[in-house]
PDB file of C-alpha atoms and ligand atoms in Angstrom:
ATOM      1  CA  MET A 117     -44.610 113.764 -55.157  1.00  0.00           C
ATOM      2  CA  ASN A 118     -44.939 110.184 -56.357  1.00  0.00           C
ATOM      3  CA  LYS A 119     -47.145 109.542 -59.368  1.00  0.00           C
ATOM      4  CA  THR A 120     -49.882 106.907 -59.178  1.00  0.00           C
ATOM      5  CA  VAL A 121     -50.649 103.981 -61.470  1.00  0.00           C
ATOM      6  CA  LEU A 122     -53.822 101.885 -61.428  1.00  0.00           C
ATOM      7  CA  VAL A 123     -53.389  98.357 -62.811  1.00  0.00           C
ATOM      8  CA  THR A 124     -56.465  96.126 -63.169  1.00  0.00           C
ATOM      9  CA  GLY A 125     -56.090  92.361 -62.694  1.00  0.00           C
ATOM     10  CA  ALA A 126     -52.701  92.535 -60.998  1.00  0.00           C
ATOM     11  CA  SER A 127     -53.017  89.632 -58.546  1.00  0.00           C
ATOM     12  CA  ARG A 128     -50.895  87.494 -60.888  1.00  0.00           C
ATOM     13  CA  GLY A 129     -49.363  87.187 -64.339  1.00  0.00           C
ATOM     14  CA  ILE A 130     -48.765  90.198 -66.561  1.00  0.00           C
ATOM     15  CA  GLY A 131     -50.694  92.621 -64.319  1.00  0.00           C
ATOM     16  CA  LEU A 132     -48.584  91.695 -61.290  1.00  0.00           C
ATOM     17  CA  ALA A 133     -45.363  92.246 -63.244  1.00  0.00           C
ATOM     18  CA  ILE A 134     -46.633  95.652 -64.420  1.00  0.00           C
ATOM     19  CA  ALA A 135     -47.607  96.714 -60.892  1.00  0.00           C
ATOM     20  CA  LYS A 136     -44.167  95.628 -59.608  1.00  0.00           C
ATOM     21  CA  LYS A 137     -42.348  97.480 -62.404  1.00  0.00           C
ATOM     22  CA  TYR A 138     -44.144 100.751 -61.608  1.00  0.00           C
ATOM     23  CA  ALA A 139     -43.507 100.365 -57.850  1.00  0.00           C
ATOM     24  CA  ASP A 140     -39.810  99.751 -58.559  1.00  0.00           C
ATOM     25  CA  GLN A 141     -39.780 103.001 -60.559  1.00  0.00           C
ATOM     26  CA  GLY A 142     -41.223 104.974 -57.615  1.00  0.00           C
ATOM     27  CA  PHE A 143     -44.918 105.029 -58.489  1.00  0.00           C
ATOM     28  CA  ASN A 144     -47.642 104.574 -55.884  1.00  0.00           C
ATOM     29  CA  VAL A 145     -49.685 101.583 -57.007  1.00  0.00           C
ATOM     30  CA  ALA A 146     -53.411 100.867 -56.802  1.00  0.00           C
ATOM     31  CA  PHE A 147     -54.254  97.474 -58.223  1.00  0.00           C
ATOM     32  CA  THR A 148     -57.280  95.225 -58.495  1.00  0.00           C
ATOM     33  CA  TYR A 149     -58.145  91.536 -58.342  1.00  0.00           C
ATOM     34  CA  VAL A 150     -61.476  89.711 -58.484  1.00  0.00           C
ATOM     35  CA  ALA A 151     -61.305  86.292 -56.792  1.00  0.00           C
ATOM     36  CA  GLU A 152     -62.385  85.980 -53.138  1.00  0.00           C
ATOM     37  CA  ASN A 153     -59.595  83.699 -52.000  1.00  0.00           C
ATOM     38  CA  ARG A 154     -56.501  85.601 -53.164  1.00  0.00           C
ATOM     39  CA  LYS A 155     -53.743  85.940 -50.531  1.00  0.00           C
ATOM     40  CA  ILE A 156     -53.721  89.571 -51.477  1.00  0.00           C
ATOM     41  CA  ASN A 157     -51.617  90.923 -48.578  1.00  0.00           C
ATOM     42  CA  GLU A 158     -48.691  88.812 -49.786  1.00  0.00           C
ATOM     43  CA  THR A 159     -49.166  90.210 -53.296  1.00  0.00           C
ATOM     44  CA  VAL A 160     -49.222  93.766 -51.943  1.00  0.00           C
ATOM     45  CA  GLU A 161     -45.906  93.109 -50.162  1.00  0.00           C
ATOM     46  CA  LYS A 162     -44.445  91.578 -53.334  1.00  0.00           C
ATOM     47  CA  VAL A 163     -45.394  94.650 -55.380  1.00  0.00           C
ATOM     48  CA  LYS A 164     -44.090  97.052 -52.735  1.00  0.00           C
ATOM     49  CA  GLY A 165     -40.785  95.259 -52.115  1.00  0.00           C
ATOM     50  CA  ASP A 166     -38.284  97.669 -50.510  1.00  0.00           C
ATOM     51  CA  ASN A 167     -39.705 100.681 -52.314  1.00  0.00           C
ATOM     52  CA  ASP A 168     -40.908 103.712 -50.366  1.00  0.00           C
ATOM     53  CA  VAL A 169     -44.271 103.759 -52.164  1.00  0.00           C
ATOM     54  CA  LYS A 170     -47.929 103.223 -51.287  1.00  0.00           C
ATOM     55  CA  VAL A 171     -49.491 100.011 -52.601  1.00  0.00           C
ATOM     56  CA  ILE A 172     -53.170  99.141 -52.061  1.00  0.00           C
ATOM     57  CA  ALA A 173     -55.221  96.281 -53.554  1.00  0.00           C
ATOM     58  CA  TYR A 174     -58.952  96.567 -54.270  1.00  0.00           C
ATOM     59  CA  GLN A 175     -61.374  93.762 -55.071  1.00  0.00           C
ATOM     60  CA  LEU A 176     -63.216  94.661 -58.265  1.00  0.00           C
ATOM     61  CA  ASN A 177     -65.127  92.939 -61.022  1.00  0.00           C
ATOM     62  CA  VAL A 178     -64.502  95.215 -64.000  1.00  0.00           C
ATOM     63  CA  THR A 179     -67.803  94.193 -65.633  1.00  0.00           C
ATOM     64  CA  SER A 180     -69.768  96.002 -62.891  1.00  0.00           C
ATOM     65  CA  VAL A 181     -70.096  99.746 -63.525  1.00  0.00           C
ATOM     66  CA  GLU A 182     -71.294 100.185 -59.943  1.00  0.00           C
ATOM     67  CA  GLN A 183     -68.202  98.466 -58.499  1.00  0.00           C
ATOM     68  CA  CYS A 184     -65.936 100.451 -60.834  1.00  0.00           C
ATOM     69  CA  GLU A 185     -67.473 103.711 -59.571  1.00  0.00           C
ATOM     70  CA  GLU A 186     -67.140 102.667 -55.922  1.00  0.00           C
ATOM     71  CA  VAL A 187     -63.536 101.481 -56.217  1.00  0.00           C
ATOM     72  CA  LEU A 188     -62.431 104.464 -58.314  1.00  0.00           C
ATOM     73  CA  ALA A 189     -63.918 106.836 -55.694  1.00  0.00           C
ATOM     74  CA  LYS A 190     -61.872 105.059 -52.997  1.00  0.00           C
ATOM     75  CA  ILE A 191     -58.696 105.212 -55.092  1.00  0.00           C
ATOM     76  CA  TYR A 192     -59.058 108.940 -55.789  1.00  0.00           C
ATOM     77  CA  GLU A 193     -59.690 109.559 -52.077  1.00  0.00           C
ATOM     78  CA  GLU A 194     -56.587 107.577 -51.088  1.00  0.00           C
ATOM     79  CA  PHE A 195     -54.171 108.556 -53.888  1.00  0.00           C
ATOM     80  CA  GLY A 196     -55.469 111.955 -55.115  1.00  0.00           C
ATOM     81  CA  THR A 197     -54.797 111.299 -58.801  1.00  0.00           C
ATOM     82  CA  ILE A 198     -54.313 108.467 -61.265  1.00  0.00           C
ATOM     83  CA  ASP A 199     -51.507 109.417 -63.664  1.00  0.00           C
ATOM     84  CA  VAL A 200     -51.316 106.095 -65.510  1.00  0.00           C
ATOM     85  CA  LEU A 201     -54.042 103.478 -66.012  1.00  0.00           C
ATOM     86  CA  VAL A 202     -53.259  99.970 -67.249  1.00  0.00           C
ATOM     87  CA  ASN A 203     -56.376  98.048 -68.320  1.00  0.00           C
ATOM     88  CA  ASN A 204     -55.007  94.521 -68.000  1.00  0.00           C
ATOM     89  CA  ALA A 205     -57.810  92.390 -66.465  1.00  0.00           C
ATOM     90  CA  GLY A 206     -58.810  89.701 -68.918  1.00  0.00           C
ATOM     91  CA  ILE A 207     -60.121  86.162 -69.309  1.00  0.00           C
ATOM     92  CA  THR A 208     -60.416  83.418 -71.929  1.00  0.00           C
ATOM     93  CA  LYS A 209     -63.216  80.889 -72.461  1.00  0.00           C
ATOM     94  CA  ASP A 210     -61.979  78.985 -75.497  1.00  0.00           C
ATOM     95  CA  MET A 211     -64.305  76.837 -77.589  1.00  0.00           C
ATOM     96  CA  LEU A 212     -64.850  76.305 -81.299  1.00  0.00           C
ATOM     97  CA  SER A 213     -67.581  78.726 -82.383  1.00  0.00           C
ATOM     98  CA  LEU A 214     -69.968  75.926 -83.305  1.00  0.00           C
ATOM     99  CA  LYS A 215     -70.155  74.976 -79.635  1.00  0.00           C
ATOM    100  CA  MET A 216     -69.652  78.395 -78.062  1.00  0.00           C
ATOM    101  CA  LYS A 217     -72.538  79.498 -75.845  1.00  0.00           C
ATOM    102  CA  ASN A 218     -73.806  83.071 -75.911  1.00  0.00           C
ATOM    103  CA  GLU A 219     -72.867  83.490 -72.255  1.00  0.00           C
ATOM    104  CA  ASP A 220     -69.255  82.430 -72.978  1.00  0.00           C
ATOM    105  CA  PHE A 221     -69.035  84.921 -75.831  1.00  0.00           C
ATOM    106  CA  PHE A 222     -70.418  87.802 -73.807  1.00  0.00           C
ATOM    107  CA  SER A 223     -68.593  87.104 -70.544  1.00  0.00           C
ATOM    108  CA  VAL A 224     -65.244  87.347 -72.394  1.00  0.00           C
ATOM    109  CA  VAL A 225     -66.250  90.441 -74.382  1.00  0.00           C
ATOM    110  CA  ASN A 226     -67.816  92.106 -71.330  1.00  0.00           C
ATOM    111  CA  THR A 227     -64.740  91.472 -69.185  1.00  0.00           C
ATOM    112  CA  ASN A 228     -61.963  92.267 -71.661  1.00  0.00           C
ATOM    113  CA  LEU A 229     -63.545  94.988 -73.787  1.00  0.00           C
ATOM    114  CA  GLY A 230     -66.396  96.176 -71.544  1.00  0.00           C
ATOM    115  CA  GLY A 231     -64.130  96.301 -68.487  1.00  0.00           C
ATOM    116  CA  THR A 232     -61.596  98.414 -70.371  1.00  0.00           C
ATOM    117  CA  PHE A 233     -64.376 100.832 -71.326  1.00  0.00           C
ATOM    118  CA  ASN A 234     -65.899 100.927 -67.815  1.00  0.00           C
ATOM    119  CA  ILE A 235     -62.661 101.971 -66.126  1.00  0.00           C
ATOM    120  CA  SER A 236     -61.385 104.235 -68.915  1.00  0.00           C
ATOM    121  CA  GLN A 237     -64.610 106.259 -68.897  1.00  0.00           C
ATOM    122  CA  LEU A 238     -64.167 107.074 -65.211  1.00  0.00           C
ATOM    123  CA  VAL A 239     -60.430 107.781 -65.326  1.00  0.00           C
ATOM    124  CA  VAL A 240     -60.205 109.745 -68.575  1.00  0.00           C
ATOM    125  CA  LYS A 241     -62.537 112.483 -67.303  1.00  0.00           C
ATOM    126  CA  LYS A 242     -60.129 113.292 -64.461  1.00  0.00           C
ATOM    127  CA  MET A 243     -57.062 113.014 -66.722  1.00  0.00           C
ATOM    128  CA  MET A 244     -58.717 115.350 -69.224  1.00  0.00           C
ATOM    129  CA  ARG A 245     -59.234 117.998 -66.547  1.00  0.00           C
ATOM    130  CA  ALA A 246     -55.643 117.552 -65.341  1.00  0.00           C
ATOM    131  CA  LYS A 247     -54.500 117.811 -68.992  1.00  0.00           C
ATOM    132  CA  THR A 248     -52.172 114.846 -68.524  1.00  0.00           C
ATOM    133  CA  GLY A 249     -52.380 111.069 -68.396  1.00  0.00           C
ATOM    134  CA  SER A 250     -51.537 107.818 -70.118  1.00  0.00           C
ATOM    135  CA  ILE A 251     -53.893 104.878 -70.572  1.00  0.00           C
ATOM    136  CA  ILE A 252     -52.486 101.512 -71.651  1.00  0.00           C
ATOM    137  CA  ASN A 253     -54.826  98.748 -72.782  1.00  0.00           C
ATOM    138  CA  ILE A 254     -53.643  95.145 -72.910  1.00  0.00           C
ATOM    139  CA  SER A 255     -54.805  93.603 -76.176  1.00  0.00           C
ATOM    140  CA  SER A 256     -53.265  90.488 -77.805  1.00  0.00           C
ATOM    141  CA  VAL A 257     -51.747  89.407 -81.121  1.00  0.00           C
ATOM    142  CA  ILE A 258     -54.944  87.352 -81.476  1.00  0.00           C
ATOM    143  CA  GLY A 259     -56.807  90.666 -81.893  1.00  0.00           C
ATOM    144  CA  SER A 260     -55.089  91.044 -85.287  1.00  0.00           C
ATOM    145  CA  THR A 261     -54.613  87.440 -86.399  1.00  0.00           C
ATOM    146  CA  GLY A 262     -57.771  85.759 -85.053  1.00  0.00           C
ATOM    147  CA  ASN A 263     -57.538  82.209 -83.699  1.00  0.00           C
ATOM    148  CA  ALA A 264     -59.611  79.052 -84.020  1.00  0.00           C
ATOM    149  CA  GLY A 265     -61.426  78.491 -80.728  1.00  0.00           C
ATOM    150  CA  GLN A 266     -61.188  82.149 -79.706  1.00  0.00           C
ATOM    151  CA  VAL A 267     -63.977  83.988 -81.547  1.00  0.00           C
ATOM    152  CA  ASN A 268     -64.916  85.685 -78.253  1.00  0.00           C
ATOM    153  CA  TYR A 269     -61.360  86.537 -77.148  1.00  0.00           C
ATOM    154  CA  ALA A 270     -60.216  87.673 -80.623  1.00  0.00           C
ATOM    155  CA  ALA A 271     -63.251  89.978 -80.968  1.00  0.00           C
ATOM    156  CA  SER A 272     -62.621  91.486 -77.537  1.00  0.00           C
ATOM    157  CA  LYS A 273     -58.930  92.097 -78.240  1.00  0.00           C
ATOM    158  CA  ALA A 274     -59.532  93.535 -81.741  1.00  0.00           C
ATOM    159  CA  GLY A 275     -62.119  95.803 -80.125  1.00  0.00           C
ATOM    160  CA  ILE A 276     -59.518  97.011 -77.656  1.00  0.00           C
ATOM    161  CA  ILE A 277     -57.173  98.066 -80.494  1.00  0.00           C
ATOM    162  CA  ALA A 278     -59.936 100.007 -82.274  1.00  0.00           C
ATOM    163  CA  MET A 279     -61.171 101.487 -79.003  1.00  0.00           C
ATOM    164  CA  THR A 280     -57.649 102.630 -78.125  1.00  0.00           C
ATOM    165  CA  LYS A 281     -57.228 104.451 -81.449  1.00  0.00           C
ATOM    166  CA  SER A 282     -60.643 106.107 -81.119  1.00  0.00           C
ATOM    167  CA  TYR A 283     -60.000 107.313 -77.569  1.00  0.00           C
ATOM    168  CA  ALA A 284     -56.567 108.568 -78.700  1.00  0.00           C
ATOM    169  CA  LYS A 285     -58.224 110.678 -81.399  1.00  0.00           C
ATOM    170  CA  GLU A 286     -60.788 112.066 -78.930  1.00  0.00           C
ATOM    171  CA  TYR A 287     -58.409 112.948 -76.116  1.00  0.00           C
ATOM    172  CA  GLY A 288     -55.129 113.876 -77.838  1.00  0.00           C
ATOM    173  CA  LYS A 289     -55.952 117.591 -77.588  1.00  0.00           C
ATOM    174  CA  LYS A 290     -56.310 117.171 -73.835  1.00  0.00           C
ATOM    175  CA  ASN A 291     -52.832 115.596 -73.609  1.00  0.00           C
ATOM    176  CA  VAL A 292     -54.212 112.200 -72.558  1.00  0.00           C
ATOM    177  CA  ARG A 293     -52.504 109.392 -74.486  1.00  0.00           C
ATOM    178  CA  PHE A 294     -53.976 105.956 -75.207  1.00  0.00           C
ATOM    179  CA  ASN A 295     -51.871 103.046 -76.414  1.00  0.00           C
ATOM    180  CA  ALA A 296     -52.288  99.272 -76.562  1.00  0.00           C
ATOM    181  CA  ILE A 297     -49.906  96.367 -76.097  1.00  0.00           C
ATOM    182  CA  ALA A 298     -50.422  93.145 -78.054  1.00  0.00           C
ATOM    183  CA  PRO A 299     -48.516  90.373 -76.286  1.00  0.00           C
ATOM    184  CA  GLY A 300     -47.843  87.052 -77.976  1.00  0.00           C
ATOM    185  CA  PHE A 301     -47.480  83.908 -75.864  1.00  0.00           C
ATOM    186  CA  ILE A 302     -46.471  84.943 -72.323  1.00  0.00           C
ATOM    187  CA  GLU A 303     -45.949  82.364 -69.568  1.00  0.00           C
ATOM    188  CA  THR A 304     -48.781  82.913 -67.043  1.00  0.00           C
ATOM    189  CA  ASP A 305     -51.724  80.964 -65.562  1.00  0.00           C
ATOM    190  CA  MET A 306     -53.717  81.861 -68.693  1.00  0.00           C
ATOM    191  CA  THR A 307     -51.313  80.011 -71.010  1.00  0.00           C
ATOM    192  CA  ASN A 308     -50.107  77.319 -68.580  1.00  0.00           C
ATOM    193  CA  GLU A 309     -53.412  75.510 -68.939  1.00  0.00           C
ATOM    194  CA  LEU A 310     -52.999  75.005 -72.725  1.00  0.00           C
ATOM    195  CA  PRO A 311     -52.133  71.455 -73.911  1.00  0.00           C
ATOM    196  CA  ASP A 312     -48.413  70.765 -74.476  1.00  0.00           C
ATOM    197  CA  SER A 313     -48.983  69.881 -78.144  1.00  0.00           C
ATOM    198  CA  LEU A 314     -50.519  73.311 -78.755  1.00  0.00           C
ATOM    199  CA  LYS A 315     -47.665  75.032 -76.913  1.00  0.00           C
ATOM    200  CA  GLU A 316     -45.130  73.206 -79.119  1.00  0.00           C
ATOM    201  CA  ASN A 317     -46.964  74.352 -82.266  1.00  0.00           C
ATOM    202  CA  ILE A 318     -46.980  77.946 -81.062  1.00  0.00           C
ATOM    203  CA  LEU A 319     -43.310  77.823 -80.077  1.00  0.00           C
ATOM    204  CA  ALA A 320     -42.332  76.587 -83.542  1.00  0.00           C
ATOM    205  CA  ASN A 321     -43.671  79.890 -84.885  1.00  0.00           C
ATOM    206  CA  VAL A 322     -41.853  82.244 -82.529  1.00  0.00           C
ATOM    207  CA  ALA A 323     -38.698  83.655 -84.154  1.00  0.00           C
ATOM    208  CA  LEU A 324     -36.968  84.122 -80.796  1.00  0.00           C
ATOM    209  CA  ASN A 325     -37.682  80.424 -80.121  1.00  0.00           C
ATOM    210  CA  ARG A 326     -39.047  80.940 -76.603  1.00  0.00           C
ATOM    211  CA  PHE A 327     -42.126  82.178 -74.798  1.00  0.00           C
ATOM    212  CA  GLY A 328     -42.249  85.645 -73.278  1.00  0.00           C
ATOM    213  CA  GLN A 329     -42.138  86.519 -69.588  1.00  0.00           C
ATOM    214  CA  PRO A 330     -44.599  88.903 -67.860  1.00  0.00           C
ATOM    215  CA  GLU A 331     -41.720  91.269 -67.056  1.00  0.00           C
ATOM    216  CA  GLU A 332     -41.041  91.716 -70.789  1.00  0.00           C
ATOM    217  CA  VAL A 333     -44.570  93.068 -71.244  1.00  0.00           C
ATOM    218  CA  ALA A 334     -44.228  95.145 -68.061  1.00  0.00           C
ATOM    219  CA  ASN A 335     -41.160  96.943 -69.471  1.00  0.00           C
ATOM    220  CA  VAL A 336     -43.191  98.128 -72.467  1.00  0.00           C
ATOM    221  CA  ALA A 337     -46.147  99.050 -70.245  1.00  0.00           C
ATOM    222  CA  TYR A 338     -43.792 101.197 -68.191  1.00  0.00           C
ATOM    223  CA  PHE A 339     -42.364 102.877 -71.290  1.00  0.00           C
ATOM    224  CA  LEU A 340     -45.873 103.767 -72.490  1.00  0.00           C
ATOM    225  CA  GLY A 341     -46.791 105.251 -69.115  1.00  0.00           C
ATOM    226  CA  SER A 342     -43.609 107.272 -68.799  1.00  0.00           C
ATOM    227  CA  ASP A 343     -42.607 110.565 -70.404  1.00  0.00           C
ATOM    228  CA  GLU A 344     -40.121 108.600 -72.554  1.00  0.00           C
ATOM    229  CA  SER A 345     -43.111 107.825 -74.823  1.00  0.00           C
ATOM    230  CA  SER A 346     -44.548 111.371 -74.805  1.00  0.00           C
ATOM    231  CA  PHE A 347     -45.204 111.440 -78.594  1.00  0.00           C
ATOM    232  CA  VAL A 348     -46.460 107.843 -78.870  1.00  0.00           C
ATOM    233  CA  ASN A 349     -50.261 107.861 -79.113  1.00  0.00           C
ATOM    234  CA  GLY A 350     -52.931 105.549 -80.533  1.00  0.00           C
ATOM    235  CA  GLN A 351     -50.419 102.771 -81.200  1.00  0.00           C
ATOM    236  CA  THR A 352     -50.386  99.042 -80.579  1.00  0.00           C
ATOM    237  CA  ILE A 353     -46.964  97.722 -79.599  1.00  0.00           C
ATOM    238  CA  VAL A 354     -46.560  94.029 -80.358  1.00  0.00           C
ATOM    239  CA  VAL A 355     -44.533  92.081 -77.773  1.00  0.00           C
ATOM    240  CA  ASP A 356     -44.387  88.578 -79.223  1.00  0.00           C
ATOM    241  CA  GLY A 357     -40.783  87.695 -80.059  1.00  0.00           C
ATOM    242  CA  MET A 358     -41.898  87.875 -83.735  1.00  0.00           C
ATOM    243  CA  MET A 359     -44.602  85.314 -84.414  1.00  0.00           C
ATOM    244  CA  ILE A 360     -44.171  84.083 -87.960  1.00  0.00           C
TER     245      ILE A 360
HETATM  246  P1  LIG B 506     -54.009  85.741 -65.726  1.00  0.00           P
HETATM  247  O1  LIG B 506     -52.715  85.252 -65.172  1.00  0.00           O
HETATM  248  O2  LIG B 506     -55.114  84.768 -65.960  1.00  0.00           O
HETATM  249  O3  LIG B 506     -54.539  86.950 -64.792  1.00  0.00           O
HETATM  250  C1  LIG B 506     -55.748  87.573 -65.101  1.00  0.00           C
HETATM  251  C2  LIG B 506     -55.976  88.728 -64.135  1.00  0.00           C
HETATM  252  O4  LIG B 506     -57.238  89.349 -64.454  1.00  0.00           O
HETATM  253  C3  LIG B 506     -56.057  88.288 -62.682  1.00  0.00           C
HETATM  254  O5  LIG B 506     -55.495  89.292 -61.877  1.00  0.00           O
HETATM  255  C4  LIG B 506     -57.559  88.196 -62.438  1.00  0.00           C
HETATM  256  O6  LIG B 506     -57.919  88.356 -61.076  1.00  0.00           O
HETATM  257  C5  LIG B 506     -58.052  89.366 -63.273  1.00  0.00           C
HETATM  258  N1  LIG B 506     -59.462  89.276 -63.657  1.00  0.00           N
HETATM  259  C6  LIG B 506     -60.074  88.265 -64.323  1.00  0.00           C
HETATM  260  N2  LIG B 506     -61.389  88.543 -64.486  1.00  0.00           N
HETATM  261  C7  LIG B 506     -61.599  89.751 -63.924  1.00  0.00           C
HETATM  262  C8  LIG B 506     -62.742  90.576 -63.757  1.00  0.00           C
HETATM  263  N3  LIG B 506     -63.958  90.220 -64.198  1.00  0.00           N
HETATM  264  N4  LIG B 506     -62.589  91.758 -63.115  1.00  0.00           N
HETATM  265  C9  LIG B 506     -61.385  92.136 -62.658  1.00  0.00           C
HETATM  266  N5  LIG B 506     -60.273  91.396 -62.762  1.00  0.00           N
HETATM  267  C10 LIG B 506     -60.377  90.222 -63.398  1.00  0.00           C
HETATM  268  O7  LIG B 506     -53.799  86.465 -67.142  1.00  0.00           O
HETATM  269  P2  LIG B 506     -52.469  87.021 -67.871  1.00  0.00           P
HETATM  270  O8  LIG B 506     -51.948  85.964 -68.750  1.00  0.00           O
HETATM  271  O9  LIG B 506     -51.586  87.709 -66.900  1.00  0.00           O
HETATM  272  O10 LIG B 506     -53.155  88.099 -68.830  1.00  0.00           O
HETATM  273  C11 LIG B 506     -53.255  89.480 -68.485  1.00  0.00           C
HETATM  274  C12 LIG B 506     -53.783  90.234 -69.703  1.00  0.00           C
HETATM  275  O11 LIG B 506     -52.881  90.019 -70.804  1.00  0.00           O
HETATM  276  C13 LIG B 506     -55.151  89.755 -70.187  1.00  0.00           C
HETATM  277  O12 LIG B 506     -55.888  90.856 -70.672  1.00  0.00           O
HETATM  278  C14 LIG B 506     -54.802  88.803 -71.326  1.00  0.00           C
HETATM  279  O13 LIG B 506     -55.850  88.688 -72.262  1.00  0.00           O
HETATM  280  C15 LIG B 506     -53.603  89.515 -71.921  1.00  0.00           C
HETATM  281  N6  LIG B 506     -52.741  88.643 -72.722  1.00  0.00           N
HETATM  282  C16 LIG B 506     -52.116  87.567 -72.166  1.00  0.00           C
HETATM  283  C17 LIG B 506     -51.302  86.764 -72.964  1.00  0.00           C
HETATM  284  C18 LIG B 506     -50.561  85.578 -72.411  1.00  0.00           C
HETATM  285  O14 LIG B 506     -49.927  84.864 -73.220  1.00  0.00           O
HETATM  286  N7  LIG B 506     -50.588  85.309 -71.131  1.00  0.00           N
HETATM  287  C19 LIG B 506     -51.147  87.069 -74.308  1.00  0.00           C
HETATM  288  C20 LIG B 506     -51.808  88.168 -74.846  1.00  0.00           C
HETATM  289  C21 LIG B 506     -52.591  88.958 -74.024  1.00  0.00           C
HETATM  290  P3  LIG B 506     -57.910  87.084 -60.048  1.00  0.00           P
HETATM  291  O15 LIG B 506     -56.452  86.704 -59.854  1.00  0.00           O
HETATM  292  O16 LIG B 506     -58.518  87.622 -58.816  1.00  0.00           O
HETATM  293  O17 LIG B 506     -58.687  85.997 -60.708  1.00  0.00           O
END
C-alpha cells in the first residue's frame, strides 16, 4: 500500500517541489494552501503527473487550531494514515526592528513556528500510536545566523530548530523522528521579491556561486522522510550551497 505524506504550503515554491518529489516516489500526497484564488486543480495535476497516486489539496491557514483539526480529520478519513509530515508553510514580513509592528512580529512567528506546532501536535499522536513516522520542519539558515530586517523570521526559524530537537527527544522511543532543513537562498516567490542589489550581495557569499532550486531542498526532504535516513533524528540539514 502507498504511504502518505502531508506537505503544508505546497501550492508553490519549495512545498510544491517536495509534494511532487514524494508523488514521483509513489507516495499519496495531501497538501495545503491558504490563498482563495489559487488555481489549485492545476497544481494537483502537476503534483500527480503520470504517477498512480492519490493527490488532494486542502485549504488551510496553519495558524488556526480549529482549521488544522478539521483538515486533519478529513485527511485521516481520506488517506487512513500520515506517514510523513513536512511542515513547510511559511511567510516573511521584513522590516528593521525599530519599525516592526507587533502584529508583523506575531503573524510571522504564529505562522512559521505556531503553525508547525499546531500540525505536529495533531499528527504526532497518531504516529506515536503507529510507532512509526517522520516529521520534517522547514527552518532556514537565518534561524542560526540572524539577519537585519528579519527579527520576526529569524526568531521563528530558530524556534523551529529548537522545537525539532525537543520533539525528537520526546518521541524517539516511539520511533517517530523529527528533523529540520535549513535552506539558504532558494529561488521562489519569497526570494524573487528581494531587490537585485541584495540578491547580488547574497550571491557573492555562496560558495557554489548560484542560488538553490526548490527541487534541491525537496531531495533532502525526501531523504529525511524515507527509511534511508532511519537513524537520523533531531538534526538540522543545511541546504545552502555553503554560505560563507
Ligand atoms: P513561498 O513560495 O512564498 O510559498 C509559501 C507557501 O506557504 C505557499 O504555499 C503559501 O500558500 C503557504 N502559506 C503561507 N501562509 C500560510 C498560512 N498561514 N497557512 C498555510 N499556508 C500558508 O515560500 P517558499 O520560498 O517556497 O518557502 C517555503 C518554506 O521554506 C518557508 O517556510 C520558508 O520560510 C522556507 N525557506 C525558504 C527559503 C527561500 O530562499 N525561498 C529559504 C529558507 C527557508 P499560498 O500559495 O496559498 O499563499
